[in-house]
Coordinates of C-alpha atoms and ligand atoms in Angstrom, one line a residue:
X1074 CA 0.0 0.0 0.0
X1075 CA 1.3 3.6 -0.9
X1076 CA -0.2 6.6 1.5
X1077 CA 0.9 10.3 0.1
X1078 CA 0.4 12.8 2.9
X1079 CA 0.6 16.3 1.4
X1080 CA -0.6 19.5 3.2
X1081 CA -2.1 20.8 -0.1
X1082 CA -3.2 19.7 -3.1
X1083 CA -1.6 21.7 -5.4
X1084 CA 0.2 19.7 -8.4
X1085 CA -1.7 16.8 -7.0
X1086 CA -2.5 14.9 -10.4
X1087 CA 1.1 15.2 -10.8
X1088 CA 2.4 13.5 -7.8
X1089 CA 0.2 10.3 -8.5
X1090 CA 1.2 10.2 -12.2
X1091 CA 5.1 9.7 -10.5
X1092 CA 4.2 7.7 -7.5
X1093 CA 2.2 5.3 -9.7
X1094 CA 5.2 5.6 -12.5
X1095 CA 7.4 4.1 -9.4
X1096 CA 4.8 1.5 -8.2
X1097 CA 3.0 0.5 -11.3
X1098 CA -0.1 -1.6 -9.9
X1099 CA -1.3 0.3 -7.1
X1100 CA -3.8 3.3 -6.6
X1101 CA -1.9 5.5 -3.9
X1102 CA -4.0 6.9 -1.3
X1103 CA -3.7 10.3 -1.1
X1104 CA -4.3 12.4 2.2
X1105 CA -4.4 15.8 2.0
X1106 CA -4.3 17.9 5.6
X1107 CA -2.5 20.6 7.6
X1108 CA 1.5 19.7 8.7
X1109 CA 0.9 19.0 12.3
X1110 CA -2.0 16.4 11.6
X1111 CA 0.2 14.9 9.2
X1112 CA 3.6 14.7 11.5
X1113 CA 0.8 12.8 14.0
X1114 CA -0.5 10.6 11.5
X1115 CA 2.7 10.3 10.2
X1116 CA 3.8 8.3 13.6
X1117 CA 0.6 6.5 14.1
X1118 CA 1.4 4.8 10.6
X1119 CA 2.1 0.9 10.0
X1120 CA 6.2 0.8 8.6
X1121 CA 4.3 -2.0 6.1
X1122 CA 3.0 0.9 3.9
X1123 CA 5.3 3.4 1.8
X1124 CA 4.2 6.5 3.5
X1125 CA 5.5 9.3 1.2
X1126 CA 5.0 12.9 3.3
X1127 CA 5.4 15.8 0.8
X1128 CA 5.0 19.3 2.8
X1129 CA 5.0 22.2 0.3
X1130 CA 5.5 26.5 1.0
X1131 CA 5.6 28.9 -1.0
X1132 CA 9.3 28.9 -1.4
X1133 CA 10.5 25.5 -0.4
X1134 CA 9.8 21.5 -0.5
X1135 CA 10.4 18.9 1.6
X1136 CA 9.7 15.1 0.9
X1137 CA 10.2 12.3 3.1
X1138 CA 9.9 8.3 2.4
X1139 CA 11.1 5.9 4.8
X1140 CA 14.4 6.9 5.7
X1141 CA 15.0 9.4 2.7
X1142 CA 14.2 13.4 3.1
X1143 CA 15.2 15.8 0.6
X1144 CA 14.5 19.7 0.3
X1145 CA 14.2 22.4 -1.9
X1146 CA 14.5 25.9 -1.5
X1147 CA 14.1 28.5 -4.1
X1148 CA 15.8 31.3 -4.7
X1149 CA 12.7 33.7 -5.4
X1150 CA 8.8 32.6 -5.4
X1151 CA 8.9 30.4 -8.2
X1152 CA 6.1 30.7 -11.3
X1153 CA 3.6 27.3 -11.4
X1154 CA 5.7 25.6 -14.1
X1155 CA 9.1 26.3 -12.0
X1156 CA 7.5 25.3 -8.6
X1157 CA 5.7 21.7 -10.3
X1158 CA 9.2 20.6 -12.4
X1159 CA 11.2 21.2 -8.9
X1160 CA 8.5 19.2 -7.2
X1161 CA 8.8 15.9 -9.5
X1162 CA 12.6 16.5 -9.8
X1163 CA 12.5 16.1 -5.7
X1164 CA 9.9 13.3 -5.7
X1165 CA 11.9 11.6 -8.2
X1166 CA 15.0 11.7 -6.3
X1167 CA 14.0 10.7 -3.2
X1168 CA 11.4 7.4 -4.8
X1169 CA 15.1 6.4 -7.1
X1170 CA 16.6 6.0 -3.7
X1171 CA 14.0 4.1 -1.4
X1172 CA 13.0 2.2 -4.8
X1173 CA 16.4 1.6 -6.1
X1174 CA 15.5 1.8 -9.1
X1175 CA 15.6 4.8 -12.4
X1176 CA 12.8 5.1 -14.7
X1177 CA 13.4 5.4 -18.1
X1178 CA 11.4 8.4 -18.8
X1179 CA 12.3 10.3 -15.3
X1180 CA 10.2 12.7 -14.4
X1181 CA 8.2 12.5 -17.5
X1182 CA 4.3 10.8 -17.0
X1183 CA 2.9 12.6 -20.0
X1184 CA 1.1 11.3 -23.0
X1185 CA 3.6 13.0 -25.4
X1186 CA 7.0 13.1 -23.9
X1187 CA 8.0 14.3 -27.6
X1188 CA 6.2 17.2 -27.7
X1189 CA 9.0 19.0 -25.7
X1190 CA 11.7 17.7 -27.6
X1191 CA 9.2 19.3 -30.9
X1192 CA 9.3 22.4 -29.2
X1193 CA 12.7 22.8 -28.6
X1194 CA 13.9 21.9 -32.0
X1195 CA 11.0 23.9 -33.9
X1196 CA 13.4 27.0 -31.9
X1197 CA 16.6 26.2 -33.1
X1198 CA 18.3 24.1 -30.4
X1199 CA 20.6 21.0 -31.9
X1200 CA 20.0 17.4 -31.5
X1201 CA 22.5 16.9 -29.2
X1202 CA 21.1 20.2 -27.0
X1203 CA 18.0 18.7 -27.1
X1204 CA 19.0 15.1 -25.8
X1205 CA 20.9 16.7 -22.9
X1206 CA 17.7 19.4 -22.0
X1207 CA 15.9 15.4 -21.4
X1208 CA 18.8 14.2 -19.8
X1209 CA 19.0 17.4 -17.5
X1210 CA 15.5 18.5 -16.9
X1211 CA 13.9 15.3 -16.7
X1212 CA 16.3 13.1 -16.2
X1213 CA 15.4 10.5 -19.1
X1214 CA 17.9 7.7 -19.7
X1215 CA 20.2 7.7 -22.7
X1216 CA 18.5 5.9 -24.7
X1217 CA 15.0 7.4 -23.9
X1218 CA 16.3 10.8 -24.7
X1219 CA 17.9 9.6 -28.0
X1220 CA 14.3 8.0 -28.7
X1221 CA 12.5 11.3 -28.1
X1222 CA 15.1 13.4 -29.9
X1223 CA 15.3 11.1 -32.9
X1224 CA 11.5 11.1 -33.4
X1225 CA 11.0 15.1 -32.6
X1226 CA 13.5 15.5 -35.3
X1227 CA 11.6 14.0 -38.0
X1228 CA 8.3 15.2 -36.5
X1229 CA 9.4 18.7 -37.0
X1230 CA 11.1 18.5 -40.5
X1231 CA 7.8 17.3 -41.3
X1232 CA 5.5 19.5 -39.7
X1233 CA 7.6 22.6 -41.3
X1234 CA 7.3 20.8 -44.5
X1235 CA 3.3 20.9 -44.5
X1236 CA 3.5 24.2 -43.3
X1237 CA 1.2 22.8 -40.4
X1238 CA 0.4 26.6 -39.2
X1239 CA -1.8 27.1 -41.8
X1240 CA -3.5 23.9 -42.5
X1241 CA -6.1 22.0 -40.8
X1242 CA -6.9 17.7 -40.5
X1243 CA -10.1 16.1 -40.4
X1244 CA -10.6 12.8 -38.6
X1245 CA -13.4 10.8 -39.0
X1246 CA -14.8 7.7 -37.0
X1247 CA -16.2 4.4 -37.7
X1248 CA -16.9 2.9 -34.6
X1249 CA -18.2 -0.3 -35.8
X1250 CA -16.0 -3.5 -35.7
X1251 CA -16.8 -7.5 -37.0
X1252 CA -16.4 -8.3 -34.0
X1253 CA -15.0 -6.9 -30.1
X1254 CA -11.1 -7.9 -29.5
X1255 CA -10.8 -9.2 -26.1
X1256 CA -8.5 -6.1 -25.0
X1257 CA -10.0 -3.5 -26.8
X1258 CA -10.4 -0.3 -24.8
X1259 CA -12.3 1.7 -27.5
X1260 CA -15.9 2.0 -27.3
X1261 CA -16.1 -0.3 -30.7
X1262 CA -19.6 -1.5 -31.6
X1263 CA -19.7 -5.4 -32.7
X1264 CA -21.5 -5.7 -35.6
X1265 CA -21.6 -9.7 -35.9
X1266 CA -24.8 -10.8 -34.6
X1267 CA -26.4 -7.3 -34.8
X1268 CA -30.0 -7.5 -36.0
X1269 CA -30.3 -3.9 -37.1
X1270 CA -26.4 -3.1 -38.2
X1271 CA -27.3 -2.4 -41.5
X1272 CA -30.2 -0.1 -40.9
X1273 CA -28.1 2.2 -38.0
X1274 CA -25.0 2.0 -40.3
X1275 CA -26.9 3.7 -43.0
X1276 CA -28.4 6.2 -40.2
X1277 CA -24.5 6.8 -38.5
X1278 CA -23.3 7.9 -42.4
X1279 CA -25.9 9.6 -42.9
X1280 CA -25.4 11.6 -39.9
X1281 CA -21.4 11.8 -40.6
X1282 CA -22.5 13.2 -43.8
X1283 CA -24.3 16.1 -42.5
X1284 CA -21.3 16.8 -39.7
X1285 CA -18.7 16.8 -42.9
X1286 CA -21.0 19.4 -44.9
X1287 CA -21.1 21.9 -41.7
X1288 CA -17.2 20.9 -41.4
X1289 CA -16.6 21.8 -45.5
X1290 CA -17.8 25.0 -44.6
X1291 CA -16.7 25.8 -41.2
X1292 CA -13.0 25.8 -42.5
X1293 CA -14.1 27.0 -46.0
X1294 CA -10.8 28.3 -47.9
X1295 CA -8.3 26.8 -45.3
X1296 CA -5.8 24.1 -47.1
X1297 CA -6.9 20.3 -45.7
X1298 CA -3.3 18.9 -44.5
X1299 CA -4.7 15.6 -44.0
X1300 CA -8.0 12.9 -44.1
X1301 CA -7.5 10.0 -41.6
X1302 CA -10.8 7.3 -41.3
X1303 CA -10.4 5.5 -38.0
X1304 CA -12.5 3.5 -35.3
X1305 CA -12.8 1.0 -34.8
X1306 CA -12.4 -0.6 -38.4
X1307 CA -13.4 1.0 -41.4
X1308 CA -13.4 -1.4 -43.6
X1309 CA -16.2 -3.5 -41.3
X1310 CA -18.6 -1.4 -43.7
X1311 CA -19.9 -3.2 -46.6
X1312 CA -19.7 -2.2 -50.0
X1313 CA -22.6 0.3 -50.8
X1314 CA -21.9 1.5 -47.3
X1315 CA -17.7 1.8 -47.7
X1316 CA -18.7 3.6 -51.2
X1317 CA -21.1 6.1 -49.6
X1318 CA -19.0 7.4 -47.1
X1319 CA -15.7 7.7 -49.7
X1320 CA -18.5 9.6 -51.6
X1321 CA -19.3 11.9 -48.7
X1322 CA -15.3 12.6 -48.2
X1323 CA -14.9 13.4 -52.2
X1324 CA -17.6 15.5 -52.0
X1325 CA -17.3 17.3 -49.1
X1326 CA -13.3 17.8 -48.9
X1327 CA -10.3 18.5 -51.8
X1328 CA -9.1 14.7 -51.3
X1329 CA -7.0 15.5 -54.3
X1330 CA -5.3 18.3 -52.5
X1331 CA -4.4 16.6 -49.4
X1332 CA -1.1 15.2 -48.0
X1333 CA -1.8 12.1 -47.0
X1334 CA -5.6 10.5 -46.7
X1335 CA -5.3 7.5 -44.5
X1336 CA -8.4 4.7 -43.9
X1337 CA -7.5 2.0 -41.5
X1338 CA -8.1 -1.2 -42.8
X1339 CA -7.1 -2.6 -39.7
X1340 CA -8.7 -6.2 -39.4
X1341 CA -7.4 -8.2 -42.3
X1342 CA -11.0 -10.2 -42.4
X1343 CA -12.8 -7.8 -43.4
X1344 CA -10.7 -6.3 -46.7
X1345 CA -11.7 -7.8 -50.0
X1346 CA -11.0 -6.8 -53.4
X1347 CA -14.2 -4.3 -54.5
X1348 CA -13.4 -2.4 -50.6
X1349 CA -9.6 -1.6 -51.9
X1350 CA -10.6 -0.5 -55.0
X1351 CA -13.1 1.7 -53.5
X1352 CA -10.8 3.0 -51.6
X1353 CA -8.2 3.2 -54.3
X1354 CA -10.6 5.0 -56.7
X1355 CA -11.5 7.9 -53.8
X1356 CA -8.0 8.7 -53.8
X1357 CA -6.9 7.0 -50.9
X1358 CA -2.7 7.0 -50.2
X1359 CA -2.9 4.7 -47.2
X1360 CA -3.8 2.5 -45.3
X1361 CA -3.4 -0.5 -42.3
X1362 CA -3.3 -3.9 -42.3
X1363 CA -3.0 -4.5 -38.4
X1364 CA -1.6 -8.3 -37.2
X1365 CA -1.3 -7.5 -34.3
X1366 CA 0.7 -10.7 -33.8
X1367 CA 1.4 -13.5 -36.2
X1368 CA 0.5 -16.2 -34.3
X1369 CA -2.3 -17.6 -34.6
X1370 CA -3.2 -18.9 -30.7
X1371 CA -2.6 -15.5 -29.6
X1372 CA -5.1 -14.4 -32.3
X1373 CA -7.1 -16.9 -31.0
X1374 CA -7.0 -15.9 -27.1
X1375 CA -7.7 -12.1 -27.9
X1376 CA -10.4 -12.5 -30.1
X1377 CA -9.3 -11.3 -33.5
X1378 CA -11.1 -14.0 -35.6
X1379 CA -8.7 -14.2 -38.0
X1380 CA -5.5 -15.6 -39.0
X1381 CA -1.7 -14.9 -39.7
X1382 CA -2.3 -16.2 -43.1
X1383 CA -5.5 -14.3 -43.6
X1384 CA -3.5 -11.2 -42.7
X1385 CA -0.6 -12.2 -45.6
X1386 CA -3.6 -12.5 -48.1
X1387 CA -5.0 -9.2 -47.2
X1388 CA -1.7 -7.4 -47.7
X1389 CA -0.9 -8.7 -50.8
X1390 CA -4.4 -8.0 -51.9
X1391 CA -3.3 -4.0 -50.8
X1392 CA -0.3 -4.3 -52.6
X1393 CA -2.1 -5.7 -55.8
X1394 CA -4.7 -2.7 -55.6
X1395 CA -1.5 -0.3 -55.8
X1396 CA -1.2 0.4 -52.2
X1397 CA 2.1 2.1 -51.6
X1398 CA 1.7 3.1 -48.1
X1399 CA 0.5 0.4 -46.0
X1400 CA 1.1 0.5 -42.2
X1401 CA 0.7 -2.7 -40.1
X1402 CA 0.1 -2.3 -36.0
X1403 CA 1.7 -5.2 -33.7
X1404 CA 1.3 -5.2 -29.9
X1405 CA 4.3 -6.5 -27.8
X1406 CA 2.8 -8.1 -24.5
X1407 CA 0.0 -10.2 -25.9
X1408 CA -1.3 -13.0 -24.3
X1409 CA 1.3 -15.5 -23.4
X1410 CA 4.0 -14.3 -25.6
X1411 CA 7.4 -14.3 -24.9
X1412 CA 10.2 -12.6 -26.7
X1413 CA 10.9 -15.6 -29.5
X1414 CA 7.2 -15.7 -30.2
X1415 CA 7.3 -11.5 -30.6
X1416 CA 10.4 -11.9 -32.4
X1417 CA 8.5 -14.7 -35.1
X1418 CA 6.2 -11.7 -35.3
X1419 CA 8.7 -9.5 -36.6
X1420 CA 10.1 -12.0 -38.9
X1421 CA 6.5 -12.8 -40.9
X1422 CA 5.8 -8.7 -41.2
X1423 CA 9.6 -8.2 -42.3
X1424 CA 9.0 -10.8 -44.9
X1425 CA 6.2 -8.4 -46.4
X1426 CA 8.3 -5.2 -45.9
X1427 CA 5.1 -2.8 -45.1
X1428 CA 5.9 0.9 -45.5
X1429 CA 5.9 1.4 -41.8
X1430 CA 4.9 -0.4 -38.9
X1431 CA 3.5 0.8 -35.2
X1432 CA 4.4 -1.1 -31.7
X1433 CA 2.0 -0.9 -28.9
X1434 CA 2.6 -1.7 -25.4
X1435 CA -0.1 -3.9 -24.7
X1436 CA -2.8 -1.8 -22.3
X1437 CA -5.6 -3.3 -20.0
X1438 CA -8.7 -2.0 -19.3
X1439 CA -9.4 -3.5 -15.3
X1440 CA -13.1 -4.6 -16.7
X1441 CA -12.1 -6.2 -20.3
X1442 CA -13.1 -9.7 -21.1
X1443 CA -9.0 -10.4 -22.0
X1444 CA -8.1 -9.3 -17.8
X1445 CA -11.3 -11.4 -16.7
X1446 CA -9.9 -14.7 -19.0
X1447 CA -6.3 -14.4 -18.2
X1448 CA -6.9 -13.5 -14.7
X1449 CA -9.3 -17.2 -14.8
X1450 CA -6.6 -19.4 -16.2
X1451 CA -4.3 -17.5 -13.5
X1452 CA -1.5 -15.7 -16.0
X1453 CA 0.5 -13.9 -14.7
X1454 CA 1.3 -10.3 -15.5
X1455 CA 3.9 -9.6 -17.5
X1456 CA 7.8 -8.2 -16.7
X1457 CA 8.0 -4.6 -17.7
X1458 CA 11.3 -6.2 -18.6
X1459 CA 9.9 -8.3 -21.4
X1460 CA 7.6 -6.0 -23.0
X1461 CA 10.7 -3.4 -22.4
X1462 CA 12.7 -6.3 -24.6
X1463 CA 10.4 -6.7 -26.9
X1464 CA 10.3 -2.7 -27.9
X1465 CA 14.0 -2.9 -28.1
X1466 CA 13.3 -6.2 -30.6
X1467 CA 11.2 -3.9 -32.3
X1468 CA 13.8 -0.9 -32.3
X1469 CA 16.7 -2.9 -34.0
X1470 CA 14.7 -5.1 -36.1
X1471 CA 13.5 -1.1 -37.4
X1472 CA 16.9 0.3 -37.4
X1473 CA 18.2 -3.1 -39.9
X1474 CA 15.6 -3.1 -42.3
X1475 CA 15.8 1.2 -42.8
X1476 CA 12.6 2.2 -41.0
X1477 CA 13.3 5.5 -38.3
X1478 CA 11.1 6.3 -35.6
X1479 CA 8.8 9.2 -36.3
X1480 CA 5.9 9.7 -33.8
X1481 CA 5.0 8.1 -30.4
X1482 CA 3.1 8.5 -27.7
X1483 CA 2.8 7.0 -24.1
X1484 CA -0.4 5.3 -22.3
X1485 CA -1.8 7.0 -19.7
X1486 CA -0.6 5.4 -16.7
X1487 CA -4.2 5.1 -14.7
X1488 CA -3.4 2.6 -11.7
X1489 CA -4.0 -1.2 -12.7
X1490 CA -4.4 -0.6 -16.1
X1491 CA -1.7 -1.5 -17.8
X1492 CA 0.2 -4.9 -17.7
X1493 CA 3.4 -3.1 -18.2
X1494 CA 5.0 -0.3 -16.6
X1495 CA 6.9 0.3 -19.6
X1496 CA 3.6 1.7 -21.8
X1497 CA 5.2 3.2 -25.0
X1498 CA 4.0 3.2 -28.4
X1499 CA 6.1 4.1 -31.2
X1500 CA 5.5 4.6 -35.2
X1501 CA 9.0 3.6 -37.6
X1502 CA 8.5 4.3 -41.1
X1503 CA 10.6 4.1 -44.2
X1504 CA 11.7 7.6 -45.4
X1505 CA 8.7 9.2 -46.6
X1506 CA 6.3 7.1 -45.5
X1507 CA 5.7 8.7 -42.5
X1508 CA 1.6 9.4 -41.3
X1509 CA 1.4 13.2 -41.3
X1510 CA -1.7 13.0 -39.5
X1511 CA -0.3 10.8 -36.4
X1512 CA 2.5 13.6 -36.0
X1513 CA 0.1 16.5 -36.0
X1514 CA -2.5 14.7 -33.7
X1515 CA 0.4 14.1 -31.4
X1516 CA 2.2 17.3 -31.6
X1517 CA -1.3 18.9 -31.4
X1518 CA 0.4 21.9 -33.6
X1519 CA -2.5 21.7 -36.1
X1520 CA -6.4 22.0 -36.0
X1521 CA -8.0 18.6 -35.8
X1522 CA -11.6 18.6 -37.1
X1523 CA -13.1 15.5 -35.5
X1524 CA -16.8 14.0 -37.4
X1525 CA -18.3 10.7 -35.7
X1526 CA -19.6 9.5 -32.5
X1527 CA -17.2 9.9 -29.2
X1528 CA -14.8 12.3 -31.8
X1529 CA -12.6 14.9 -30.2
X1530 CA -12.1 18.1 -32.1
X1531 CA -8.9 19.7 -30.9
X1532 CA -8.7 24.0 -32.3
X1533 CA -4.9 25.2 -31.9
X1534 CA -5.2 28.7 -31.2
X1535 CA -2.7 30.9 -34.0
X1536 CA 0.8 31.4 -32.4
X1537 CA 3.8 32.0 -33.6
X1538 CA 4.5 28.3 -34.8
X1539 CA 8.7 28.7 -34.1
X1540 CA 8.3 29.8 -30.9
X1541 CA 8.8 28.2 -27.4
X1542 CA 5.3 29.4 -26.3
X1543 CA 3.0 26.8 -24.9
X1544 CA -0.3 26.3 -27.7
X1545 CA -3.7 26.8 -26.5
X1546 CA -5.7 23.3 -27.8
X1547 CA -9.8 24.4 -27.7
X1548 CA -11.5 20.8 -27.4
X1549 CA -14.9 19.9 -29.0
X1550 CA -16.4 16.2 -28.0
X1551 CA -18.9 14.4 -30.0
X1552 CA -21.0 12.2 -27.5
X1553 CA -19.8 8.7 -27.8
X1554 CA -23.1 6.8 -27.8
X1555 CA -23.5 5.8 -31.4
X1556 CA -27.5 6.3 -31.3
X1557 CA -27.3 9.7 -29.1
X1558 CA -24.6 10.6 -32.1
X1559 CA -27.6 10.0 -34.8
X1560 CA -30.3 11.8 -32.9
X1561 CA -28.5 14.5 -31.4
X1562 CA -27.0 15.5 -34.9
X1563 CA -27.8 18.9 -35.2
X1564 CA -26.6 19.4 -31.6
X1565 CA -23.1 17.7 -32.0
X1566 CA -23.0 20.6 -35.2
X1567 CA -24.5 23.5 -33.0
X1568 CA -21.6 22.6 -30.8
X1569 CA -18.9 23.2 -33.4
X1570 CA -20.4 26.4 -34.2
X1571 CA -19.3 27.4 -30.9
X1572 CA -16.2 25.3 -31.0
X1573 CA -13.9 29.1 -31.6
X1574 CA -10.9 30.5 -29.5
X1575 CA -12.9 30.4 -26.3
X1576 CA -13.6 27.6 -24.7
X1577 CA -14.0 24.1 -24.9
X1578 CA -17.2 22.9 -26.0
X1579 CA -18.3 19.2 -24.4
Ligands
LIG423 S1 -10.2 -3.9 -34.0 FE1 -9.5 -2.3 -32.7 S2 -11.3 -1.1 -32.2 FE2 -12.0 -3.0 -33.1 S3 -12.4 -4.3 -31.3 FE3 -10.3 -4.8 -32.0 S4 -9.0 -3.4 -30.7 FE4 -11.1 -2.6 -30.6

């Protein structure tokens, strides 16, 4: 058990973020009270717990863990951003030495640890200023801050590139899938065994429709950076249904113009011929076929429904269709798998040499079905060391066969979610096959028009894009109920109407 006593609550979600970074399955317990109840408490408690007492003023810290107590004092009173880095910097120090142990990302908890590194390099500073700012400030390890800086690098020769300042993206969601994968933490809807999936499909594109006609004109005369189709899977949609939607895009938005215009094809059973020449004929440049793994138990035990070979067939099907961007997802930490049967994953998608490939850290929700079966035939969790060895896997095997990291992003680290403390994802890509729209939905350096059910609209306010200056993001959520998305239509579009540079609209 892990007790924080802190007599205030400022930088409070911050404090949990690192505690739980340090002690990766438990939910601390956080007490916040004056000093002299906590000094009492702090005697009355059991030496069984790690008792963390954190005791902030306005111009100094103290922490104390077992027998560890480190302080702070600042020179002047210190601004927010100052006062909260100190803070973790002190925490840190104190948890490295009653844990024993360094995190690779330091003092970074974050969803987009890259963002800084972005920021710093969109300025001016070097690579190898950059890499020593992580080093220094957060205290990443080597090869975390090499990570970061590699992948900022690329992110911002990119981002200049599309001149992301003055363009905007448009997301849209499908959130329909054949059936739900055992882990799946997205709100997908299954449509095998759905009496009426045909009837509310037609209703949900309908309804996208009419969102992608008020978004045509909301950001009438702005150049469209990028088109990205997502869900859930896409491709779940049968023809007519695949075809109307392409023909809402091509009406509704200069494919032609685009950078990139991405539909995930992401379950290999549910691509066929006629869907990729759909897709192919409303001018779209990529796409994913997502394994996940290439073995077929493990396919078995999360509830994909398909197999390895199925996924071969429906990547050469891609490739035939003339697909020259395809993108293929794999998730280290699935199921039972160890590090040779990761590794046999790596082999069977190097044999097809996709354009780029994504790693996910495998991420459990407490109430999926794959938790509730695992936890059944008593698995154990896994090692953050072997999902932290299969991501290196992943690493070289990228670094051989000439793919370079280009965008990641981090799981949130909500207490017992995750099987792995390690929780990184990471995006390599051969040169020029990089996703523009995963790097400016990370970065969040560009407007993100989001149509569909549960869709999040992020509005980056103008600023001067070279700058150090932190970006103001106005959010816009769709309501993630897909029959509340359909009747509440004209609502979800009255709310973008008011989606400006004020405030966020949910
Ligand atoms: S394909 Fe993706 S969105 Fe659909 S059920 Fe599986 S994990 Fe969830």
């Amino acid at each position: 058990m892990v007790n924080i006593y802190c007599n205030s609550d400022r930088c409070e979600y911050d404090i949990r973020a690192l505690v739980m970074a340090f002690f990766p399955y438990t939910a601390p317990d956080y007490h916040i009270s004056e000093e002299n109840y906590i000094k009492n408490h702090a005697e009355a408690c059991s030496n069984e717990n790690t008792d963390i007492y954190i005791f902030m003023h306005e111009r100094s810290i103290c922490i104390e863990c077992k027998d560890v107590k480190k302080e702070y004092i600042f020179e002047d009173i210190p601004d927010t951003k100052k006062y909260r880095d100190e803070l973790k910097r002190l925490l840190y120090k104190v948890l490295e030495e009653v844990t024993g142990r360094a995190l690779m990302w330091g003092t970074l908890t974050g969803v987009r640890p890259a963002k800084l590194a972005v920021k710093r390099i969109l300025s001016g500073y070097s690579d190898e200023q950059v890499k020593d700012y992580m080093k220094k400030e957060f205290f990443c390890s080597d090869e975390k801050a090499e990570l970061c800086t590699e992948v900022a690098s690329k992110e911002a020769e990119i981002l200049k590139k599309i001149g992301f300042y003055k363009g905007y993206s448009v997301y849209i969601g499908i959130p329909f899938c054949p059936t739900v994968c055992t882990y799946c933490s997205f709100s997908s809807m299954p449509v095998a065994g759905m009496s009426n999936a045909d009837e509310l499909i037609a209703r949900y594109i309908e309804a996208l429709g009419k969102e992608c006609e008020y978004i045509k004109k909301k950001f009438y005369g702005q150049k469209l950076t990028s088109i990205y189709v997502g869900g859930g899977t896409p491709t779940v949609l049968n023809e007519k249904y695949l075809k109307r939607l392409m023909d809402i895009i091509n009406s509704n938005f200069d494919v032609k113009s685009a950078e990139e215009f991405t539909v995930e094809a992401g379950r290999p059973d549910t691509i066929n011929e006629e869907k990729l020449a759909i897709l192919k004929s409303a001018g779209v440049t990529r796409i994913s076929v997502n394994p996940q793994t290439m073995n077929d138990n493990t396919l078995l035990l999360i509830g994909r429904k398909h197999t390895a070979e199925q996924t071969v067939y429906a990547y050469n099907l891609a490739r035939k269709a003339g697909f020259d961007n395809i993108n293929m997802d794999i998730i280290a930490g699935l199921g039972t798998e160890n590090t040779d049967d990761f590794s046999y994953t790596l082999e069977r998608v190097s044999e097809l040499e996709p354009d780029s490939f994504t790693v996910h850290s495998l991420v459990v929700k407490r109430a999926s079905e794959y938790r509730r079966i695992r936890e059944a035939d008593g698995i154990k969790k896994y090692s953050g060391q072997t999902v932290s060895q299969m991501l290196n896997m992943a690493m070289e095997y990228a670094g051989k066969n000439g793919y370079k990291p280009y965008y990641m992003y981090r799981q949130k680290n909500k207490a017992g979610l995750s099987e792995s403390p390690v929780l990184e994802n990471v995006g390599y890509a051969k040169e020029g096959k990089e996703s523009i729209y995963n790097i400016v939905i990370m970065e969040e350096r560009q407007t993100v028009a989001a149509i569909g059910a549960g869709a999040q609209s992020k509005l980056v306010k103008p600023y001067d894009p070279y700058s150090d200056e932190v970006t103001g993001v106005i959010r816009n959520s769709n309501v993630k109920n897909v029959y509340e998305y359909i009747d509440r239509i004209d609502e979800m579009i009255e709310r973008k109407e008011r989606w400006t540079y004020g405030q966020s609209v949910n």
